[in-house]
Every structure is written in C-alpha cells, then in structure tokens.
GROMACS .gro file of N, CA and C in nm:
model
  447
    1UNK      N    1  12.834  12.324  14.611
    1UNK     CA    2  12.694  12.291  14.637
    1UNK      C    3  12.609  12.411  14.593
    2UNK      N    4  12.496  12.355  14.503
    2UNK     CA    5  12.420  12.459  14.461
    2UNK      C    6  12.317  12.502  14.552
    3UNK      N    7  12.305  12.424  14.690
    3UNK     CA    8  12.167  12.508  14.824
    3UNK      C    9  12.242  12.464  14.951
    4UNK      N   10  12.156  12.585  15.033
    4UNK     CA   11  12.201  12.510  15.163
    4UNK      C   12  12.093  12.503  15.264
    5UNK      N   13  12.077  12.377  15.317
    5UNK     CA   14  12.036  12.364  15.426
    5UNK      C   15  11.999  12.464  15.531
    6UNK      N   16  11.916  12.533  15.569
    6UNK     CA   17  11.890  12.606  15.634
    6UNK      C   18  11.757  12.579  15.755
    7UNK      N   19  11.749  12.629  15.931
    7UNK     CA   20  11.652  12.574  15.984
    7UNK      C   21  11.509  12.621  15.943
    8UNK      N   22  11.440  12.571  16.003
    8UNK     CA   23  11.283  12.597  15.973
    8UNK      C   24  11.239  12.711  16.066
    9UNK      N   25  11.165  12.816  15.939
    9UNK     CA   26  11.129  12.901  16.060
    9UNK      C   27  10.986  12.948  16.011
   10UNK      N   28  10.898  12.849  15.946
   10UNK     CA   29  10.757  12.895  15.926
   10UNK      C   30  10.721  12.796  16.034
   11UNK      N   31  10.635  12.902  16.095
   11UNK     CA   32  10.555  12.845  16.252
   11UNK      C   33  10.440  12.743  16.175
   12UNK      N   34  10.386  12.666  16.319
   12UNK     CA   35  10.288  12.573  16.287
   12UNK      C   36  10.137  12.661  16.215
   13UNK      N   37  10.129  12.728  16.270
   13UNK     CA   38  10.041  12.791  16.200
   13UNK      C   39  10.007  12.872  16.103
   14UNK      N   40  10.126  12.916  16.083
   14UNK     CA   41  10.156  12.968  15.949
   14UNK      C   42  10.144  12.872  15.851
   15UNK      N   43  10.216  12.713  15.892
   15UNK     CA   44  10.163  12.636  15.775
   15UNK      C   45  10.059  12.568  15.760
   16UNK      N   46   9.984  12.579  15.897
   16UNK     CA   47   9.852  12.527  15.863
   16UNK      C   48   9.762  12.619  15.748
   17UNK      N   49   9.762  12.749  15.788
   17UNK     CA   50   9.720  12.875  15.689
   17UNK      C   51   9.762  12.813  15.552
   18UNK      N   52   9.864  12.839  15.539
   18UNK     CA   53   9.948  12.799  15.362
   18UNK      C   54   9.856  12.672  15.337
   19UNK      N   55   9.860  12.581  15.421
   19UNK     CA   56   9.781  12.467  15.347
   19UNK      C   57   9.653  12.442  15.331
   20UNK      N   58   9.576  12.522  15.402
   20UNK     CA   59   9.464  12.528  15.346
   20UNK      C   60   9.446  12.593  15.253
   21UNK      N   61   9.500  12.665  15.196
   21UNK     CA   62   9.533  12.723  15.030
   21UNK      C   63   9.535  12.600  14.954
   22UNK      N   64   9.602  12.498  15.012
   22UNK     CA   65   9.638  12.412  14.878
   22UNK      C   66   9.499  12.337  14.796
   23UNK      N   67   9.390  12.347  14.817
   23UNK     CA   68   9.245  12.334  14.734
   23UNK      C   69   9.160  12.484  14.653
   24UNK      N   70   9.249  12.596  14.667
   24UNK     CA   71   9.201  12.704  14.636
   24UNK      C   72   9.197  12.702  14.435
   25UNK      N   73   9.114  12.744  14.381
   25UNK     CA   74   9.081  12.745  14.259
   25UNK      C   75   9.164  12.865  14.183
   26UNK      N   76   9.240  12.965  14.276
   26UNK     CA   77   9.295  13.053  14.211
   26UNK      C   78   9.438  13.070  14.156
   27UNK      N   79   9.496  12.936  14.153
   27UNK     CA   80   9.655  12.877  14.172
   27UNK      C   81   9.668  12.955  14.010
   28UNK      N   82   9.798  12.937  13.965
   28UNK     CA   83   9.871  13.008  13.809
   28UNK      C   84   9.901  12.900  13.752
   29UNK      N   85   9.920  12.859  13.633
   29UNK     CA   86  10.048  12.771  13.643
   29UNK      C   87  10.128  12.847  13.542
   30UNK      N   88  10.240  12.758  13.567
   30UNK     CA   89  10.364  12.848  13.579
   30UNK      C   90  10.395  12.819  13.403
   31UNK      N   91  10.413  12.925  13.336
   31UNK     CA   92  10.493  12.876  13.183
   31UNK      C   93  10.606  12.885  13.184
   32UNK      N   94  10.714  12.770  13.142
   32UNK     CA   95  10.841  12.782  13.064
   32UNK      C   96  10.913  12.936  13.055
   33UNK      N   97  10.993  13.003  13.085
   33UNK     CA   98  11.052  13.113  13.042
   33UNK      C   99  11.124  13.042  12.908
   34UNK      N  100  11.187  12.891  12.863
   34UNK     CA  101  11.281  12.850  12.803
   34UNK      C  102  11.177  12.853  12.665
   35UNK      N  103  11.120  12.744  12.696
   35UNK     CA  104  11.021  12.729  12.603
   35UNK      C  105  10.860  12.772  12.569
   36UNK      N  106  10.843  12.827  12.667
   36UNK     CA  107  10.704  12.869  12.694
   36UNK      C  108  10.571  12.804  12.694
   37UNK      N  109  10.632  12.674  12.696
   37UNK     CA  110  10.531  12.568  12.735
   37UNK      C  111  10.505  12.551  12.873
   38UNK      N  112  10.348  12.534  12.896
   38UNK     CA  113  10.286  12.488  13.055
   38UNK      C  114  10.351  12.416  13.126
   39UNK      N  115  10.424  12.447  13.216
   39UNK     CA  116  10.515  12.317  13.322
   39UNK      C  117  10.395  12.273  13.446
   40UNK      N  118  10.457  12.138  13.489
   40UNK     CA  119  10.344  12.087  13.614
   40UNK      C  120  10.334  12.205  13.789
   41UNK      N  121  10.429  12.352  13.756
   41UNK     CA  122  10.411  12.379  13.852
   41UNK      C  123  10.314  12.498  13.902
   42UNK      N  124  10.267  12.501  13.941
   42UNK     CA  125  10.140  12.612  14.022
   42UNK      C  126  10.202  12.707  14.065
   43UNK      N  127  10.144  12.837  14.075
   43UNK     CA  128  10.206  12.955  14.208
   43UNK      C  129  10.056  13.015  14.251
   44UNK      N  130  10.134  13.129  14.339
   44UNK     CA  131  10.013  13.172  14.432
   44UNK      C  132  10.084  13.287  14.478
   45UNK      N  133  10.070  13.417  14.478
   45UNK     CA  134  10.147  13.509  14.509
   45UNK      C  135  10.074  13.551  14.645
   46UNK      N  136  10.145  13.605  14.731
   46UNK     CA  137  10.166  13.601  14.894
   46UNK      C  138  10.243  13.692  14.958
   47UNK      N  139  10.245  13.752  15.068
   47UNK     CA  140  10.332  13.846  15.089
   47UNK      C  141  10.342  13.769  15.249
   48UNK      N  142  10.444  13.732  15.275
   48UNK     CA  143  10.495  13.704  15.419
   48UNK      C  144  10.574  13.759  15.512
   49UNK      N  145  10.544  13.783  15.607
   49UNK     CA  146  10.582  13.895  15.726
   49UNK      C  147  10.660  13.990  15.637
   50UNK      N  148  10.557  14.041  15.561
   50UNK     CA  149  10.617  14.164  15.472
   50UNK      C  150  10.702  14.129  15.361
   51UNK      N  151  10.673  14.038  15.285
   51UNK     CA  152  10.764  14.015  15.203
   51UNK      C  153  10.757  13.954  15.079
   52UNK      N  154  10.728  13.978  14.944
   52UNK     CA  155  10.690  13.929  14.856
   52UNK      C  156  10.711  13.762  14.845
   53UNK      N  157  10.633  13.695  14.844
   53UNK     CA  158  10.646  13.582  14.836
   53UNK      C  159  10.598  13.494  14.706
   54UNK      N  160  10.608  13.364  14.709
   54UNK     CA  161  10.496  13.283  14.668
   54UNK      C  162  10.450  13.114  14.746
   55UNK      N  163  10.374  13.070  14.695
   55UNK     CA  164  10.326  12.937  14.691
   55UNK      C  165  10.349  12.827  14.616
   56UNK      N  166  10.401  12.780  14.598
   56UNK     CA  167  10.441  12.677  14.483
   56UNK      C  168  10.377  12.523  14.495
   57UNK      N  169  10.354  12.489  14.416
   57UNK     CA  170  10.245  12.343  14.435
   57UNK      C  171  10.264  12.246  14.310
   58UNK      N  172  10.310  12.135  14.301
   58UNK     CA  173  10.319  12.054  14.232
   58UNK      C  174  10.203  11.948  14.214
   59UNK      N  175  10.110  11.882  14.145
   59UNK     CA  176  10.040  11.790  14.171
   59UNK      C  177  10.095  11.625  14.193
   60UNK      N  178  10.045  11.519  14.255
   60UNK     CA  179  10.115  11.425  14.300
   60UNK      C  180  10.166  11.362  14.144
   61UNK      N  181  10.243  11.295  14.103
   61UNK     CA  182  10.355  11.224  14.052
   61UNK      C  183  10.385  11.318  13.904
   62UNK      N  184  10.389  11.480  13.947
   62UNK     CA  185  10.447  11.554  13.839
   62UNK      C  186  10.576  11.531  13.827
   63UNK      N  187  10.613  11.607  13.705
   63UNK     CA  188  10.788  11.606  13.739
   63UNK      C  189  10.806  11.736  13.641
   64UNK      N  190  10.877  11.814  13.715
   64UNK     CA  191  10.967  11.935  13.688
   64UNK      C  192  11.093  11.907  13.664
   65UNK      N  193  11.197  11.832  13.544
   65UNK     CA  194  11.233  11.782  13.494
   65UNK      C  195  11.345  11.892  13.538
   66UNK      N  196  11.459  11.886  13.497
   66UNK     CA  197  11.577  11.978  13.507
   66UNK      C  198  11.639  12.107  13.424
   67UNK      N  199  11.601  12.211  13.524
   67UNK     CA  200  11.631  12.356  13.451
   67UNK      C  201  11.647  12.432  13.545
   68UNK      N  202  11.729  12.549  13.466
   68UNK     CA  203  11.745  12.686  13.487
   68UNK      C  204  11.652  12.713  13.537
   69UNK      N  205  11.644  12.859  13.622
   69UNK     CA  206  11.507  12.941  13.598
   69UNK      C  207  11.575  13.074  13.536
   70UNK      N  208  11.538  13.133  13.431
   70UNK     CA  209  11.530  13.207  13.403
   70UNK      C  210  11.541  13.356  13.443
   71UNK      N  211  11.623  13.403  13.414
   71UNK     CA  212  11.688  13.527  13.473
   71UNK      C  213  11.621  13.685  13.504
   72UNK      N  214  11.504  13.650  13.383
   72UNK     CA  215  11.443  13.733  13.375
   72UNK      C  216  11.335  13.733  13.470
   73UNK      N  217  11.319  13.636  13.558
   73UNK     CA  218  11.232  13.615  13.666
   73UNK      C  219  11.273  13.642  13.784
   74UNK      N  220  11.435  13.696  13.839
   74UNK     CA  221  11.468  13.815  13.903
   74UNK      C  222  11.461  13.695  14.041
   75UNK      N  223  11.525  13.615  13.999
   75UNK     CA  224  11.529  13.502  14.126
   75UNK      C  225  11.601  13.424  14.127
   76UNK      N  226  11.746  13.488  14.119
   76UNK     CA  227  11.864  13.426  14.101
   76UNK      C  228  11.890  13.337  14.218
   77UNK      N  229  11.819  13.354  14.303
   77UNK     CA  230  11.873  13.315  14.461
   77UNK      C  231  11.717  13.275  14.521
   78UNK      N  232  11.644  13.148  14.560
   78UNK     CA  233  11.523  13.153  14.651
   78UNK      C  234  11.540  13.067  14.764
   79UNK      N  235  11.456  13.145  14.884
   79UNK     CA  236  11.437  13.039  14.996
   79UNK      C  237  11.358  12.923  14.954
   80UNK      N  238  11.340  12.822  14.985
   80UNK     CA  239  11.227  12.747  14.961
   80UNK      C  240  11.173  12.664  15.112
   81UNK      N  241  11.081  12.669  15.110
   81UNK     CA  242  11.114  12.604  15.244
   81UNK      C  243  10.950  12.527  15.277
   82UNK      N  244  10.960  12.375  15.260
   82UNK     CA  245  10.843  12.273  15.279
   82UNK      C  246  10.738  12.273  15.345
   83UNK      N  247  10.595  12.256  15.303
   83UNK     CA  248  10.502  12.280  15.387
   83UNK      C  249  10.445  12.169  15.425
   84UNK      N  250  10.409  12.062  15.343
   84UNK     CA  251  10.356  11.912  15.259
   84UNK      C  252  10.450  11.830  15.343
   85UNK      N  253  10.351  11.766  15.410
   85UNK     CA  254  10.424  11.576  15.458
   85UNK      C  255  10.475  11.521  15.334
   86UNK      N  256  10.533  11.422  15.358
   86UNK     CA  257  10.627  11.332  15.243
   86UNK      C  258  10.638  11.414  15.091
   87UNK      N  259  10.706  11.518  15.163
   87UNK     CA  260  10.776  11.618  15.080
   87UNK      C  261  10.870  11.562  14.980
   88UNK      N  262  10.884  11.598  14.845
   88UNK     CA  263  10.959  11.556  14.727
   88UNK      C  264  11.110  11.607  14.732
   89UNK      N  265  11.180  11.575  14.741
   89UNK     CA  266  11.314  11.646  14.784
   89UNK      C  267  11.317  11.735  14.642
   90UNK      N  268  11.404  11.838  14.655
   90UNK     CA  269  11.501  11.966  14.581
   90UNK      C  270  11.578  11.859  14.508
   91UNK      N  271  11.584  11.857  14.403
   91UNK     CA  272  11.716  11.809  14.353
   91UNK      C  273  11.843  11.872  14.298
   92UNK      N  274  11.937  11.834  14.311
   92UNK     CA  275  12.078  11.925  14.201
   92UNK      C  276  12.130  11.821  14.172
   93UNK      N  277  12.229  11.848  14.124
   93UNK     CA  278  12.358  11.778  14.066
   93UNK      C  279  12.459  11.750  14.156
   94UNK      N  280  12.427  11.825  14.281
   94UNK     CA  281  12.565  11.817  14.361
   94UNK      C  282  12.478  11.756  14.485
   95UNK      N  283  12.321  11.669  14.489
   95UNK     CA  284  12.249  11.648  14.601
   95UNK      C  285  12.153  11.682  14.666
   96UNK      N  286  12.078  11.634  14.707
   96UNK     CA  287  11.905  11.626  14.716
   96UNK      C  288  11.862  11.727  14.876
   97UNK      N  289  11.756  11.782  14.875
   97UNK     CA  290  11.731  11.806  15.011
   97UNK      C  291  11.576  11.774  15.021
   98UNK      N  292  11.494  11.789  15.147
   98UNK     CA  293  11.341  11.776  15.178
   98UNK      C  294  11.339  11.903  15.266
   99UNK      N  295  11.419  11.965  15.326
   99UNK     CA  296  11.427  12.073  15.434
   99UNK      C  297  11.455  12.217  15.331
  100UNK      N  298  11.389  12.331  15.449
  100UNK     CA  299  11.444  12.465  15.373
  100UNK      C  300  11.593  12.463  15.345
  101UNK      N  301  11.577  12.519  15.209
  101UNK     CA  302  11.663  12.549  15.162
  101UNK      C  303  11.716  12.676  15.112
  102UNK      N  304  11.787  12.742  15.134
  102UNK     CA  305  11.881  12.866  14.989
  102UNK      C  306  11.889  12.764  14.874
  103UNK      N  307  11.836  12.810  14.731
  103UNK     CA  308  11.896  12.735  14.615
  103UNK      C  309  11.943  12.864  14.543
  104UNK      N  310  12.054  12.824  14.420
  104UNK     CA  311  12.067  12.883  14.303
  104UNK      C  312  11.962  12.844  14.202
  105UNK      N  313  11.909  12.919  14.118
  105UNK     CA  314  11.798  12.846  14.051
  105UNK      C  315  11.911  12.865  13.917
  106UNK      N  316  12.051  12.947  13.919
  106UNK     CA  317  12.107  12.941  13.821
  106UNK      C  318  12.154  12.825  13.754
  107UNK      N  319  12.150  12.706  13.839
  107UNK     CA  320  12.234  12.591  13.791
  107UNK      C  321  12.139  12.487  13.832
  108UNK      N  322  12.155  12.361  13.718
  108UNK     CA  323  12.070  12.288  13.711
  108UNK      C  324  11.983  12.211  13.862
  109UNK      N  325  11.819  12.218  13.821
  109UNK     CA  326  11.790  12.147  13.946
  109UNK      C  327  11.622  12.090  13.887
  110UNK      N  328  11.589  12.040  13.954
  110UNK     CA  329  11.468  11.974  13.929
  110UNK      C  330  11.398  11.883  14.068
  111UNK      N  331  11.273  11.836  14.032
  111UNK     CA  332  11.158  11.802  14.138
  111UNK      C  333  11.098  11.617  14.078
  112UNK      N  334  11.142  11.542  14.092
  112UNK     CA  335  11.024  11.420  14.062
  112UNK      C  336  10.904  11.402  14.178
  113UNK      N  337  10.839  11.428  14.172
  113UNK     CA  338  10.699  11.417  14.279
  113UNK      C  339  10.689  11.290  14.323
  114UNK      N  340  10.628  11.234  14.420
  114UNK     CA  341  10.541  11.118  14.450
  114UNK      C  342  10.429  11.160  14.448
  115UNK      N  343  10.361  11.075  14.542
  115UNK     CA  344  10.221  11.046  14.512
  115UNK      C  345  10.145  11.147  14.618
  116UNK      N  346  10.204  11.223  14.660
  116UNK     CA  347  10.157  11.351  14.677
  116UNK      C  348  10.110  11.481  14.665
  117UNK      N  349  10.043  11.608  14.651
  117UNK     CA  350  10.060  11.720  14.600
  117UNK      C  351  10.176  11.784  14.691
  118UNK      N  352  10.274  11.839  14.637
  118UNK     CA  353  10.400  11.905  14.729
  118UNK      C  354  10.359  12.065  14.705
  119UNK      N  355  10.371  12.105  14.825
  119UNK     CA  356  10.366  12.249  14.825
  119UNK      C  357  10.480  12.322  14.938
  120UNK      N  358  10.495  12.450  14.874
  120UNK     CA  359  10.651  12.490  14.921
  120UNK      C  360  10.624  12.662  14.928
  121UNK      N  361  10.661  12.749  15.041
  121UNK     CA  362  10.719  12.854  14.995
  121UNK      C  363  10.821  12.901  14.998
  122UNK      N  364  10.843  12.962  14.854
  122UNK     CA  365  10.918  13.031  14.832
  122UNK      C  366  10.940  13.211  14.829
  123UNK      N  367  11.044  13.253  14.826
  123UNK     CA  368  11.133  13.381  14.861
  123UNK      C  369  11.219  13.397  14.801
  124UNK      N  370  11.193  13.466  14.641
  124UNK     CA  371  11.250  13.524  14.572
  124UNK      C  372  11.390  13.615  14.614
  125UNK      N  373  11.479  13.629  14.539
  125UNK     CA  374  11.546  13.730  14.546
  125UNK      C  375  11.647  13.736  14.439
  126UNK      N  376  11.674  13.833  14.388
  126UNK     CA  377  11.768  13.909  14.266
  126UNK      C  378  11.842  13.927  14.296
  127UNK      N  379  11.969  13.862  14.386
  127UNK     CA  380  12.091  13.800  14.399
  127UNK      C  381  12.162  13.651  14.371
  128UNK      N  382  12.309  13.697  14.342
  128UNK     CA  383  12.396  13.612  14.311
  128UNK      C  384  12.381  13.498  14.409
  129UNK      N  385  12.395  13.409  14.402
  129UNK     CA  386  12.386  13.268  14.526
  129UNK      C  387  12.500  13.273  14.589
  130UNK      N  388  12.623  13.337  14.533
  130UNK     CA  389  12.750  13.277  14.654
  130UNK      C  390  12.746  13.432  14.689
  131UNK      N  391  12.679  13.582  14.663
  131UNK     CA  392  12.681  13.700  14.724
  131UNK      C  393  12.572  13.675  14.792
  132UNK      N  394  12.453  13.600  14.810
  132UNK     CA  395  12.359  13.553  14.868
  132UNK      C  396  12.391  13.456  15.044
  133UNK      N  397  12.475  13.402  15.006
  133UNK     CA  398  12.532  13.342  15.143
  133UNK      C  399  12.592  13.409  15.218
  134UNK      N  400  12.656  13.572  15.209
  134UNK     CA  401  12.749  13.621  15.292
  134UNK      C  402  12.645  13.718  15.415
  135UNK      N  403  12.681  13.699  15.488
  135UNK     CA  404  12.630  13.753  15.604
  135UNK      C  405  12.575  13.887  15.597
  136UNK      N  406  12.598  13.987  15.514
  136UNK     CA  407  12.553  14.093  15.506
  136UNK      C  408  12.454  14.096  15.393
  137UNK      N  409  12.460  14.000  15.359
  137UNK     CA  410  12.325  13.989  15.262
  137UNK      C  411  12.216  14.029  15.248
  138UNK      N  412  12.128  14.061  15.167
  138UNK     CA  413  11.950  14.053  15.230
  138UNK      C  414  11.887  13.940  15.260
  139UNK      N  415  11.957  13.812  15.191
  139UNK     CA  416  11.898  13.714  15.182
  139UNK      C  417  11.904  13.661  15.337
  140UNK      N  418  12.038  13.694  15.411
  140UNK     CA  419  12.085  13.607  15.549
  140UNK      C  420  12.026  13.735  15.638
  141UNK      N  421  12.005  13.844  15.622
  141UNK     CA  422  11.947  13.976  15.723
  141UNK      C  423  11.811  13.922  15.678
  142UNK      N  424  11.747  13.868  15.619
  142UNK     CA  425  11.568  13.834  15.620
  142UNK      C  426  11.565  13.707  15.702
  143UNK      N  427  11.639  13.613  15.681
  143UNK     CA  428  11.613  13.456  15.763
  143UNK      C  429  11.675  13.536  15.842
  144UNK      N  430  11.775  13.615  15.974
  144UNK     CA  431  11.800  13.624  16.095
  144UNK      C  432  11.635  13.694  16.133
  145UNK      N  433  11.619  13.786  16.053
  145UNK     CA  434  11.448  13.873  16.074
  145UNK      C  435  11.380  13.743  16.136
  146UNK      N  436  11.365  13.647  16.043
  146UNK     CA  437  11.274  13.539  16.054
  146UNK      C  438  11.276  13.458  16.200
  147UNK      N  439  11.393  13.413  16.195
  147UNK     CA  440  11.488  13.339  16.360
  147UNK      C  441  11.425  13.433  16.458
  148UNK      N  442  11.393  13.566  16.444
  148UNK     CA  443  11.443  13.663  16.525
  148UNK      C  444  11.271  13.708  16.597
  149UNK      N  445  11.221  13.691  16.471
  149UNK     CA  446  11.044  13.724  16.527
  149UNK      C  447  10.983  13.622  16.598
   0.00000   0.00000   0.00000
C-alpha cells in the first residue's frame, strides 16, 4: 500500500481558519515538474504549529490525472489530511482514501474531483515512505507532536 490511514488531528477550528482561505485571491497554481504545464491544482504556503506546510485546493470537477511528484520537490513522503465536506478521495493503484493520510507521492496516484472545490493540508517531507512509517521517524515524532498538543 502506497498511504496509510491515519487519525484526524486538525481541530475544528483550525479548519474553520484553513477554510476561510479557500476564496482568497492569493492561491499558486501548481506547474507540472514532468511537463511543465499548468495542472488544476492550487497551493498556499502555511506554516502549522511550526511547521512548513501547505494548502492545496482543487476546483470542483478538476482532475489531477495520475503522477509522480517529482523529486525535486523534496516530498517524497506527505501528510495530507481533508478539510472540504464531500471530499474527493486520494487515489492509488493499491486503493482510495477520503481521510488523512501518509502518501508516497513516489508511486502512482491521482485526484478526480466532484462537484466540489476540495481543499487539503498538506506536510511535506524529504523522506523515503517505508523509512517514513517507522516509529522513529520525523514523519511519526510530528503526528505523535500533533495527538499530543
């Protein structure tokens, strides 16, 4: 399995905050590392309980079609974790989620939208995905941080 299931630990108000972002005029969108063409997805850079973050935002019936992310974007490994009612599930190859997740962004995955705008944050990190799951991780010492505050 390329993600895992993980619980929710952005408070209610934390995502009320995040979502009132989602009408803000200052969103990115995101280019292709592959091809360097405009993809349907948005960012928003953020720092959460200390921690480089972002915002990610899809508009309703985009589609982020299936890819890599790019290595050079130092995010071998991200939390992602749903902010948006009738959230668009994560997709892989090995099975879908709507809940936070750990993904590999190394191996194939992709987004078909509904008729929603989906917005998500994410939590970079420049680790391996299966050195990413082991308990001494940064990735699993930041979500216990998270559980823990």
């Amino acid at each position: 399995m390329n993600f895992r299931e993980i619980p929710v630990f952005v408070t209610q108000d934390e995502r009320a905050y995040f979502l009132s972002k989602i009408t803000d005029t200052d969103w990115h969108q995101h280019r292709s590392t592959a091809s360097g063409q405009l993809s349907p997805l948005q960012y928003k850079r953020i720092v959460y309980r200390g921690i480089e973050a972002g915002l990610m935002k899809m508009d309703a019936n985009a589609i982020q079609d299936w890819h890599t992310d790019g290595v050079n974007l130092k995010r071998s490994t991200v939390i992602i974790h749903p902010l948006t009612d009738n959230y668009s599930p994560f997709k892989s190859k090995q099975g879908e989620s709507v809940h936070p997740i750990i993904a590999d962004t190394q191996q194939d995955h992709a987004v078909f939208n509904n008729n929603n705008v989906r917005m998500n944050l994410q939590i970079p990190f420049d680790v391996d995905y299966n050195d990413a799951l082991d308990y001494n991780s940064v990735v699993s010492k930041t979500l216990r941080r998270f559980y823990g505050e």
